[in-house]
Short mmCIF file of C-alpha atoms in Angstrom, two decimals:
data_model
loop_
_atom_site.label_atom_id
_atom_site.label_comp_id
_atom_site.label_asym_id
_atom_site.label_seq_id
_atom_site.Cartn_x
_atom_site.Cartn_y
_atom_site.Cartn_z
CA UNK S 131 0.01 0.24 -0.02
CA UNK S 132 2.84 2.25 0.79
CA UNK S 133 4.28 2.60 -2.08
CA UNK S 134 1.86 4.51 -4.14
CA UNK S 135 2.08 7.21 -1.53
CA UNK S 136 4.67 8.54 -3.77
CA UNK S 137 2.22 9.57 -6.48
CA UNK S 138 1.09 12.40 -3.73
CA UNK S 139 4.40 13.56 -2.71
CA UNK S 140 7.79 14.67 -3.86
CA UNK S 141 8.54 14.12 -0.15
CA UNK S 142 12.28 11.38 -0.17
CA UNK S 143 10.84 8.82 1.60
CA UNK S 144 12.35 5.00 -0.42
CA UNK S 145 13.43 4.00 3.76
CA UNK S 146 10.02 4.63 5.40
CA UNK S 147 7.88 3.20 3.08
CA UNK S 148 10.54 -0.19 3.22
CA UNK S 149 10.29 -0.45 6.75
CA UNK S 150 6.57 0.79 6.82
CA UNK S 151 4.83 -1.91 4.81
CA UNK S 152 7.16 -4.19 6.96
CA UNK S 153 5.24 -3.46 10.02
CA UNK S 154 2.20 -4.28 7.74
CA UNK S 155 3.26 -7.85 7.36
CA UNK S 156 3.93 -8.17 10.83
CA UNK S 157 2.44 -5.88 13.54
CA UNK S 158 -1.28 -5.91 13.96
CA UNK S 159 -3.71 -2.86 12.97
CA UNK S 160 -4.62 -2.52 16.74
CA UNK S 161 -1.16 -1.73 17.83
CA UNK S 162 -1.33 2.09 15.69
CA UNK S 163 -3.41 4.71 14.53
CA UNK S 164 -1.23 5.68 11.59
CA UNK S 165 -0.95 9.28 9.58
CA UNK S 166 1.61 9.42 7.31
CA UNK S 167 5.15 7.05 6.91
CA UNK S 168 7.49 8.33 9.67
CA UNK S 169 10.23 6.37 10.92
CA UNK S 170 12.36 7.96 13.61
CA UNK S 171 15.78 7.69 13.11
CA UNK S 172 17.11 10.17 15.38
CA UNK S 173 15.39 13.16 17.83
CA UNK S 174 17.03 15.61 19.63
CA UNK S 175 15.21 18.80 21.55
CA UNK S 176 11.89 19.49 18.94
CA UNK S 177 13.88 18.01 16.25
CA UNK S 178 13.05 14.25 14.82
CA UNK S 179 14.65 12.56 11.98
CA UNK S 180 13.30 10.26 9.70
CA UNK S 181 15.14 7.34 8.45
CA UNK S 182 15.41 9.23 4.89
CA UNK S 183 16.54 12.19 6.35
CA UNK S 184 13.78 14.05 6.42
CA UNK S 185 13.70 16.51 9.29
CA UNK S 186 10.72 17.44 11.57
CA UNK S 187 9.61 19.94 13.66
CA UNK S 188 7.54 17.80 16.47
CA UNK S 189 4.53 19.17 17.79
CA UNK S 190 3.21 15.51 18.79
CA UNK S 191 6.32 14.88 21.09
CA UNK S 192 5.39 11.13 21.12
CA UNK S 193 1.54 11.86 22.51
CA UNK S 194 3.06 13.87 24.43
CA UNK S 195 5.57 11.82 26.06
CA UNK S 196 8.71 14.31 25.46
CA UNK S 197 7.43 17.25 27.56
CA UNK S 198 11.04 18.35 28.54
CA UNK S 199 12.14 17.37 25.04
CA UNK S 200 13.88 14.37 23.31
CA UNK S 201 16.99 12.92 24.10
CA UNK S 202 17.39 16.29 27.35
CA UNK S 203 21.18 15.06 28.52
CA UNK S 204 20.15 14.58 32.62
CA UNK S 205 17.08 11.92 31.55
CA UNK S 206 19.75 9.89 29.35
CA UNK S 207 23.12 10.29 32.05
CA UNK S 208 20.88 9.15 35.03
CA UNK S 209 19.31 6.37 33.14
CA UNK S 210 23.06 5.31 32.31
CA UNK S 211 24.45 6.29 35.36
CA UNK S 212 21.94 3.22 36.69
CA UNK S 213 22.53 0.89 34.01
CA UNK S 214 25.69 0.79 35.24
CA UNK S 215 24.84 -0.10 38.61
CA UNK S 216 21.91 -2.49 38.21
CA UNK S 217 19.44 -2.38 35.91
CA UNK S 218 15.97 -2.72 38.18
CA UNK S 219 15.82 -6.05 41.46
CA UNK S 220 12.36 -6.53 41.76
CA UNK S 221 10.32 -5.04 44.19
CA UNK S 222 8.35 -6.94 45.20
CA UNK S 223 10.70 -9.12 47.47
CA UNK S 224 13.63 -6.60 48.19
CA UNK S 225 14.05 -2.98 48.27
CA UNK S 226 15.30 -0.31 45.60
CA UNK S 227 16.42 2.92 46.54
CA UNK S 228 15.72 5.10 43.48
CA UNK S 229 11.28 3.97 43.06
CA UNK S 230 10.89 5.05 47.09
CA UNK S 231 12.81 8.33 46.18
CA UNK S 232 10.54 9.26 43.46
CA UNK S 233 7.63 7.75 45.61
CA UNK S 234 8.42 10.51 47.78
CA UNK S 235 9.05 13.55 45.36
CA UNK S 236 5.79 12.61 44.02
CA UNK S 237 4.12 12.46 47.53
CA UNK S 238 5.48 15.99 47.86
CA UNK S 239 4.52 17.58 44.46
CA UNK S 240 1.08 16.35 44.02
CA UNK S 241 -2.13 18.20 45.38
CA UNK S 242 -3.42 17.23 48.63
CA UNK S 243 -2.61 18.05 52.48
CA UNK S 244 -2.58 14.54 53.47
CA UNK S 245 -0.82 10.94 53.90
CA UNK S 246 -0.13 9.68 50.49
CA UNK S 247 1.83 6.16 49.13
CA UNK S 248 2.56 5.46 45.74
CA UNK S 249 2.51 2.18 43.41
CA UNK S 250 3.91 1.86 39.77
CA UNK S 251 3.52 0.49 36.30
CA UNK S 252 4.83 1.71 32.98
CA UNK S 253 2.20 2.76 30.81
CA UNK S 254 -1.43 5.12 32.19
CA UNK S 255 -3.39 2.24 31.27
CA UNK S 256 -1.79 0.01 34.36
CA UNK S 257 -1.97 2.45 36.42
CA UNK S 258 -5.33 3.83 35.89
CA UNK S 259 -6.29 0.28 36.53
CA UNK S 260 -4.80 0.57 40.00
CA UNK S 261 -6.51 3.44 40.38
CA UNK S 262 -9.74 1.26 39.86
CA UNK S 263 -8.58 -1.45 42.34
CA UNK S 264 -7.88 0.88 45.07
CA UNK S 265 -11.00 2.48 44.90
CA UNK S 266 -12.92 -0.71 44.53
CA UNK S 267 -11.13 -2.44 47.75
CA UNK S 268 -11.43 0.52 49.97
CA UNK S 269 -15.11 1.43 49.03
CA UNK S 270 -16.12 -1.88 48.70
CA UNK S 271 -18.21 -0.83 45.93
CA UNK S 272 -17.43 -2.11 42.09
CA UNK S 273 -19.22 0.56 40.15
CA UNK S 274 -17.30 2.91 37.91
CA UNK S 275 -18.57 5.79 36.73
CA UNK S 276 -16.32 7.59 33.47
CA UNK S 277 -16.91 10.46 31.00
CA UNK S 278 -18.47 9.55 27.45
CA UNK S 279 -15.73 10.73 24.82
CA UNK S 280 -12.82 10.47 28.01
CA UNK S 281 -9.78 7.89 26.71
CA UNK S 282 -7.58 5.92 29.95
CA UNK S 283 -5.98 3.54 28.23
CA UNK S 284 -6.37 -0.15 27.05
CA UNK S 285 -5.30 -2.56 29.77
CA UNK S 286 -8.75 -4.12 30.02
CA UNK S 287 -9.77 -1.76 33.58
CA UNK S 288 -8.41 1.79 31.44
CA UNK S 289 -10.26 0.68 28.18
CA UNK S 290 -13.94 0.17 30.20
CA UNK S 291 -13.19 3.36 31.53
CA UNK S 292 -12.25 5.06 28.31
CA UNK S 293 -15.29 6.61 26.69
CA UNK S 294 -14.11 7.37 23.05
CA UNK S 295 -13.35 3.78 21.59
CA UNK S 296 -16.24 2.37 19.80
CA UNK S 297 -19.04 0.33 22.82
CA UNK S 298 -19.60 -1.98 20.04
CA UNK S 299 -15.91 -2.95 19.34
CA UNK S 300 -15.36 -3.01 23.71
CA UNK S 301 -18.79 -4.98 24.21
CA UNK S 302 -16.68 -8.03 21.82
CA UNK S 303 -13.87 -7.94 23.99
CA UNK S 304 -15.93 -8.31 27.04
CA UNK S 305 -15.19 -5.61 28.86
CA UNK S 306 -15.83 -4.30 32.64
CA UNK S 307 -19.60 -2.46 32.90
CA UNK S 308 -19.27 1.40 33.06
CA UNK S 309 -21.60 3.85 34.38
CA UNK S 310 -20.87 7.06 31.29
CA UNK S 311 -22.12 9.92 31.95
CA UNK S 312 -21.32 13.70 29.66
CA UNK S 313 -18.50 15.84 30.07
CA UNK S 314 -18.84 19.54 30.03
CA UNK S 315 -17.66 20.64 26.51
CA UNK S 316 -18.64 24.15 25.99
CA UNK S 317 -18.29 24.31 22.24
CA UNK S 318 -20.75 20.75 21.60
CA UNK S 319 -22.49 19.88 24.14
CA UNK S 320 -25.79 17.95 24.42
CA UNK S 321 -27.89 20.86 26.12
CA UNK S 322 -27.41 23.60 23.34
CA UNK S 323 -25.23 25.91 25.69
CA UNK S 324 -22.58 27.98 24.96
CA UNK S 325 -20.46 26.33 27.52
CA UNK S 326 -17.85 29.91 26.91
CA UNK S 327 -20.74 32.93 27.53
CA UNK S 328 -22.76 30.55 30.45
CA UNK S 329 -20.42 28.60 32.10
CA UNK S 330 -22.14 28.43 35.04
CA UNK S 331 -25.73 27.16 33.46
CA UNK S 332 -23.12 24.36 31.66
CA UNK S 333 -21.86 23.03 34.50
CA UNK S 334 -24.84 22.63 36.59
CA UNK S 335 -26.72 21.51 34.01
CA UNK S 336 -23.49 18.35 33.04
CA UNK S 337 -23.59 18.01 37.54
CA UNK S 338 -27.57 17.70 37.86
CA UNK S 339 -27.38 14.84 35.25
CA UNK S 340 -24.51 12.90 36.80
CA UNK S 341 -26.10 13.41 40.10
CA UNK S 342 -29.62 12.06 38.11
CA UNK S 343 -27.38 9.06 37.54
CA UNK S 344 -26.10 8.02 40.72
CA UNK S 345 -29.28 8.27 42.66
CA UNK S 346 -30.87 5.98 39.58
CA UNK S 347 -27.87 3.23 40.03
CA UNK S 348 -28.48 -0.08 42.12
CA UNK S 349 -25.28 0.57 43.71
CA UNK S 350 -23.35 3.92 44.15
CA UNK S 351 -19.70 3.98 42.00
CA UNK S 352 -16.65 3.64 43.69
CA UNK S 353 -14.81 5.82 41.77
CA UNK S 354 -15.58 8.89 39.05
CA UNK S 355 -12.45 8.83 36.82
CA UNK S 356 -12.14 11.95 35.07
CA UNK S 357 -9.30 13.92 32.81
CA UNK S 358 -8.75 17.40 34.15
CA UNK S 359 -8.85 18.28 30.13
CA UNK S 360 -9.95 15.79 28.00
CA UNK S 361 -6.79 15.21 25.94
CA UNK S 362 -7.84 12.55 22.89
CA UNK S 363 -11.42 14.30 22.75
CA UNK S 364 -9.78 17.14 21.56
CA UNK S 365 -8.87 19.62 24.81
CA UNK S 366 -11.80 19.85 26.10
CA UNK S 367 -10.98 22.65 28.99
CA UNK S 368 -14.22 22.36 31.17
CA UNK S 369 -15.72 25.60 32.42
CA UNK S 370 -13.91 26.21 35.94
CA UNK S 371 -16.43 25.86 38.89
CA UNK S 372 -17.12 22.55 37.42
CA UNK S 373 -15.14 20.07 38.88
CA UNK S 374 -15.27 21.84 42.14
CA UNK S 375 -19.42 21.28 42.21
CA UNK S 376 -18.04 17.79 41.13
CA UNK S 377 -15.76 17.30 44.05
CA UNK S 378 -18.52 18.30 46.47
CA UNK S 379 -21.16 16.07 44.69
CA UNK S 380 -18.76 13.08 45.32
CA UNK S 381 -18.32 13.76 48.89
CA UNK S 382 -21.93 13.64 49.07
CA UNK S 383 -22.00 10.50 48.10
CA UNK S 384 -18.77 8.81 49.48
CA UNK S 385 -17.39 8.60 45.72
CA UNK S 386 -13.74 8.29 45.19
CA UNK S 387 -12.42 10.73 42.45
CA UNK S 388 -9.58 9.79 40.42
CA UNK S 389 -7.37 12.44 38.68
CA UNK S 390 -6.43 11.32 35.64
CA UNK S 391 -3.13 12.95 34.40
CA UNK S 392 -1.27 11.01 32.25
CA UNK S 393 -1.15 13.70 29.09
CA UNK S 394 -2.29 16.70 31.22
CA UNK S 395 0.55 16.07 33.97
CA UNK S 396 3.91 17.33 34.51
CA UNK S 397 3.81 20.91 33.47
CA UNK S 398 1.61 20.00 29.79
CA UNK S 399 -1.22 22.53 30.70
CA UNK S 400 1.10 25.82 32.47
CA UNK S 401 1.00 24.46 36.00
CA UNK S 402 2.91 20.95 37.43
CA UNK S 403 -1.03 19.14 37.45
CA UNK S 404 -3.97 20.31 35.31
CA UNK S 405 -6.39 19.88 38.50
CA UNK S 406 -4.13 22.81 39.82
CA UNK S 407 -6.10 25.08 37.57
CA UNK S 408 -9.06 24.03 39.11
CA UNK S 409 -8.20 24.35 42.88
CA UNK S 410 -8.57 20.65 43.45
CA UNK S 411 -7.42 17.92 45.52
CA UNK S 412 -8.48 14.82 43.99
CA UNK S 413 -8.62 11.31 46.45
CA UNK S 414 -6.11 9.38 43.76
CA UNK S 415 -4.15 11.13 40.69
CA UNK S 416 -2.63 9.18 38.02
CA UNK S 417 0.36 9.82 35.98
CA UNK S 418 2.97 8.50 33.36
CA UNK S 419 3.61 9.34 29.94
CA UNK S 420 5.73 12.58 30.32
CA UNK S 421 6.91 11.39 33.79
CA UNK S 422 9.29 9.45 32.72
CA UNK S 423 11.20 11.51 30.08
CA UNK S 424 10.82 8.79 27.74
CA UNK S 425 10.90 5.64 29.62
CA UNK S 426 8.11 3.64 30.63
CA UNK S 427 6.83 4.73 34.15
CA UNK S 428 3.40 5.37 35.33
CA UNK S 429 2.30 5.76 39.15
CA UNK S 430 -0.76 6.41 41.27
CA UNK S 431 -0.54 8.96 43.68
CA UNK S 432 -3.42 8.78 46.01
CA UNK S 433 -4.95 8.51 50.29
CA UNK S 434 -2.38 6.46 52.35
CA UNK S 435 -5.56 4.47 53.64
CA UNK S 436 -7.10 4.05 50.16
CA UNK S 437 -4.10 2.96 48.19
CA UNK S 438 -3.70 0.15 51.61
CA UNK S 439 -6.46 -0.89 51.70
CA UNK S 440 -5.21 -3.38 48.44
CA UNK S 441 -4.94 -6.83 49.39
CA UNK S 442 -1.58 -7.92 49.08
CA UNK S 443 0.11 -8.53 46.47
CA UNK S 444 -2.08 -6.85 44.34
CA UNK S 445 -0.18 -3.98 42.91
CA UNK S 446 2.83 -6.14 42.23
CA UNK S 447 4.37 -6.28 38.56
CA UNK S 448 7.79 -8.13 38.57
CA UNK S 449 9.07 -4.62 36.96
CA UNK S 450 6.95 -2.25 39.88
CA UNK S 451 9.52 0.85 40.38
CA UNK S 452 11.34 -0.05 37.65
CA UNK S 453 14.97 1.16 38.83
CA UNK S 454 16.30 2.61 35.77
CA UNK S 455 12.94 4.19 34.94
CA UNK S 456 12.32 5.51 38.26
CA UNK S 457 16.27 6.88 37.90
CA UNK S 458 14.77 8.95 34.65
CA UNK S 459 11.66 10.21 36.25
CA UNK S 460 13.65 12.04 38.77
CA UNK S 461 15.55 13.54 36.64
CA UNK S 462 12.80 14.65 34.69
CA UNK S 463 11.14 15.96 37.39
CA UNK S 464 14.38 17.97 38.04
CA UNK S 465 14.16 19.29 34.39
CA UNK S 466 10.62 20.56 34.84
CA UNK S 467 11.62 22.46 38.45
CA UNK S 468 14.36 24.10 37.24
CA UNK S 469 13.85 25.01 34.11
CA UNK S 470 10.54 25.97 35.10
CA UNK S 471 8.32 24.42 31.97
CA UNK S 472 5.25 24.63 33.67
CA UNK S 473 5.45 28.58 33.91
CA UNK S 474 7.19 28.13 30.24
CA UNK S 475 4.30 26.54 28.70
CA UNK S 476 1.78 28.86 30.31
CA UNK S 477 3.74 31.35 28.42
CA UNK S 478 4.36 30.37 24.73
CA UNK S 479 1.01 28.36 25.30
CA UNK S 480 -1.19 31.65 24.93
CA UNK S 481 1.44 32.87 22.14
CA UNK S 482 0.46 29.71 20.23
CA UNK S 483 -3.60 30.14 21.16
CA UNK S 484 -3.56 34.01 20.17
CA UNK S 485 -1.62 33.08 16.81
CA UNK S 486 -4.32 30.35 16.07
CA UNK S 487 -7.15 32.57 16.67
CA UNK S 488 -6.03 35.53 14.44
CA UNK S 489 -5.80 32.18 11.96
CA UNK S 490 -9.63 31.68 12.75
CA UNK S 491 -10.54 34.99 11.62
CA UNK S 492 -9.11 34.10 8.10
CA UNK S 493 -10.04 30.55 8.12
CA UNK S 494 -13.56 30.04 8.36
CA UNK S 495 -12.84 26.48 8.40
CA UNK S 496 -11.34 26.74 12.60
CA UNK S 497 -14.24 26.87 14.36
CA UNK S 498 -12.62 26.45 18.09
CA UNK S 499 -9.44 27.53 19.48
CA UNK S 500 -9.20 25.94 23.40
CA UNK S 501 -6.81 23.93 25.23
CA UNK S 502 -4.35 25.33 28.53
CA UNK S 503 -0.72 26.03 27.99
CA UNK S 504 0.90 23.85 25.33
CA UNK S 505 -1.69 21.60 25.19
CA UNK S 506 -4.47 22.78 22.10
CA UNK S 507 -6.83 21.61 20.13
CA UNK S 508 -7.64 23.47 17.02
CA UNK S 509 -10.96 22.57 15.38
CA UNK S 510 -12.15 22.05 11.86
CA UNK S 511 -15.19 22.69 10.77
CA UNK S 512 -17.25 22.97 7.57
CA UNK S 513 -17.89 26.96 7.49
CA UNK S 514 -21.11 28.17 9.34
CA UNK S 515 -21.34 25.46 11.19
CA UNK S 516 -20.02 23.55 13.68
CA UNK S 517 -19.93 20.31 11.67
CA UNK S 518 -16.60 18.40 12.18
CA UNK S 519 -14.38 17.84 9.25
CA UNK S 520 -12.43 15.37 9.71
CA UNK S 521 -11.31 15.41 6.01
CA UNK S 522 -9.95 18.42 6.03
CA UNK S 523 -8.05 18.48 9.01
CA UNK S 524 -6.22 15.20 8.19
CA UNK S 525 -5.35 16.81 4.93
CA UNK S 526 -3.59 19.77 6.91
CA UNK S 527 -1.74 16.92 9.00
CA UNK S 528 -0.60 15.72 5.52
CA UNK S 529 0.19 18.97 3.89
CA UNK S 530 2.18 19.83 7.49
CA UNK S 531 4.25 16.70 7.33
CA UNK S 532 5.35 17.36 3.65
CA UNK S 533 6.57 20.65 5.18
CA UNK S 534 8.66 19.70 7.64
CA UNK S 535 6.06 19.46 10.71
CA UNK S 536 4.90 16.22 12.40
CA UNK S 537 1.12 17.05 13.30
CA UNK S 538 -1.58 14.72 13.72
CA UNK S 539 -5.50 15.30 14.58
CA UNK S 540 -7.44 13.56 17.68
CA UNK S 541 -10.88 14.49 19.27
CA UNK S 542 -14.00 12.80 19.44
CA UNK S 543 -15.12 13.80 15.47
CA UNK S 544 -10.95 13.43 15.00
CA UNK S 545 -10.83 16.57 13.17
CA UNK S 546 -9.11 18.49 15.89
CA UNK S 547 -5.55 19.41 15.03
CA UNK S 548 -3.67 18.34 18.05
CA UNK S 549 -1.13 20.91 19.59
CA UNK S 550 1.50 19.19 21.99
CA UNK S 551 5.44 20.43 20.81
CA UNK S 552 7.82 20.09 24.15
CA UNK S 553 7.55 22.69 26.88
CA UNK S 554 11.04 23.59 25.96
CA UNK S 555 10.82 24.40 22.42
CA UNK S 556 12.71 27.33 21.42
CA UNK S 557 10.19 30.64 20.37
CA UNK S 558 11.76 30.47 16.80
CA UNK S 559 10.74 26.63 16.24
CA UNK S 560 7.22 27.44 17.88
CA UNK S 561 7.13 30.49 14.90
CA UNK S 562 7.85 27.93 12.11
CA UNK S 563 5.61 25.17 13.65
CA UNK S 564 2.58 28.01 13.43
CA UNK S 565 3.46 28.99 10.09
CA UNK S 566 3.73 25.70 8.27
CA UNK S 567 0.30 25.28 9.82
CA UNK S 568 -0.95 28.13 7.88
CA UNK S 569 1.03 27.20 4.64
CA UNK S 570 -0.76 24.37 5.05
CA UNK S 571 -4.62 25.77 5.57
CA UNK S 572 -4.17 27.80 2.72
CA UNK S 573 -2.63 25.25 0.56
CA UNK S 574 -5.89 22.43 1.59
CA UNK S 575 -8.30 25.44 0.75
CA UNK S 576 -6.63 25.85 -2.71
CA UNK S 577 -7.34 22.39 -3.22
CA UNK S 578 -3.44 21.63 -3.58
CA UNK S 579 -3.33 18.28 -1.53
CA UNK S 580 -5.71 15.90 -3.42
CA UNK S 581 -9.12 13.57 -1.27
CA UNK S 582 -7.23 10.44 -2.26
CA UNK S 583 -4.65 11.03 0.48
CA UNK S 584 -7.12 10.15 2.84
CA UNK S 585 -7.16 6.21 2.21
CA UNK S 586 -3.33 6.24 3.63
CA UNK S 587 -4.77 8.19 6.87
CA UNK S 588 -5.81 5.36 9.73
CA UNK S 589 -5.91 7.85 12.60
CA UNK S 590 -8.36 9.13 15.12
#
C-alpha cells in the first residue's frame, strides 16, 4: 500500500516506505493509528529526523511524552548511570532506592495536604487499573463512573473506562461495565449551551444529570475517573467551576475522585498538574507519559489509606518501580522544576493560542481554539456550522508533514489539530511550526492536497 504514496508527494521516502511495509506485514493494525509513513531515526529537543534524513519540528512529542524534549541529557545520564550499577531488581521481594525516592518526591509535588502513598506501573493504562483496584478495595463497591469521550488506556480496566472507543468493539472483548456520563464541553454539548458564554449554566446542567444518574444506580460508584482536560477528545477544557461541584457531589455520595493526568501532567497545561487550575485535591492521581522523560513508567499517587486497602500482592508487577525508569523520572522532574517548564508552557502556550485565534479570523474552517498551556486543540469545521470536518483536518496534517512538521488530529470526531510540542521548544521553532500550519491550511483550501491521500490515513 505505502508504495502508492509516492504518487502524491515529492518527499524522499524510500527507506520510510520499506519499514512501513514491514510493519504492516508483522504488526497488527490494532496496535496503531497511523497518519503518514514516518520512521523515526533520531531525535533531539524539538527536532526529529526520519530514516530518509527528512527533518521535522515535533508538535506531537510522541503523544505528549517528551515534555522536556527528546533525549534530554540529564535523563540520558541518569539512565546510563543506573544501568552501570544495576538495571533492576524486583521490588516484589526486596528493596530499591530509586523508586522509593521517586515515590517520596511524587507525594511532595502532587495536590493534597494528607498522607499519601504511591504504586507504579509502565503506562497510563496499568496505573488507571491500579486506581480502579484501590477504589473498589477501599469502598467495597464495584461500580465505576467515567465520562463519555474520555481516553484512559487499553488494558482491560482502563479500556472499560474509556469513552471515546467504539462501544460495540469494546463489548466484543468483554470489558467491565462502566457508567458513562457527559463531560461539560463548552463548544459542543447535548444541552445546546454556549459554555464559553454561560459556563455556570453548563456546569449545573451536567452536575444535575450526573446526580440523577448516581441516584438511579443500584450501587453507588466506587469512583469517578476524569481527565481535568479531556485530551484525546480534542483538548476539551471544562468550565472552571465544574470540578469544584463534581468534588462536592462525589463527597456527598462517598465516591472517590480519580484525577487522570496521563496527558495533562508534568507541566503540559501551564501547571505541574492540570487539576491545579481548578483548585481541587483528588483522592487519587494517575500520571505517566511525560513522567519518565521517554522511559516507560507510570504512577498512582493517593491517600495512604486508599492504596493501603488493596490486599497483598494485588499491586505487584515484576518490574514495578523499575530502577532505570525511576532514575529517569527523578531526572525529568528535576528538569521540569529547574527549567520552570510549567511557567514556560503557560507563557508560550498563550502566544500559540493567540496565533491560532488570529488564524481563525482568516480561515472560517477553524471553529474553535481551546486548551491550556501547550495542550491545544484547533477544531476544524465546515464553514458556517459546527459540523466537524475530519477530512480537511487530516489533509492539513498531511501537508504539514510534507513541509516538515509532525502534526496529527485527535478528538471525538477526529477533526481537531493536536498541538503538543515540547515545553522547552524555542520560540523560533514554535513560530516555524505555526507558519507551516498556516501554509498547510492555505494549500488545503486551494485544493493543492488530493483527497486521495485520505486512504493512507488511519488516524483518530
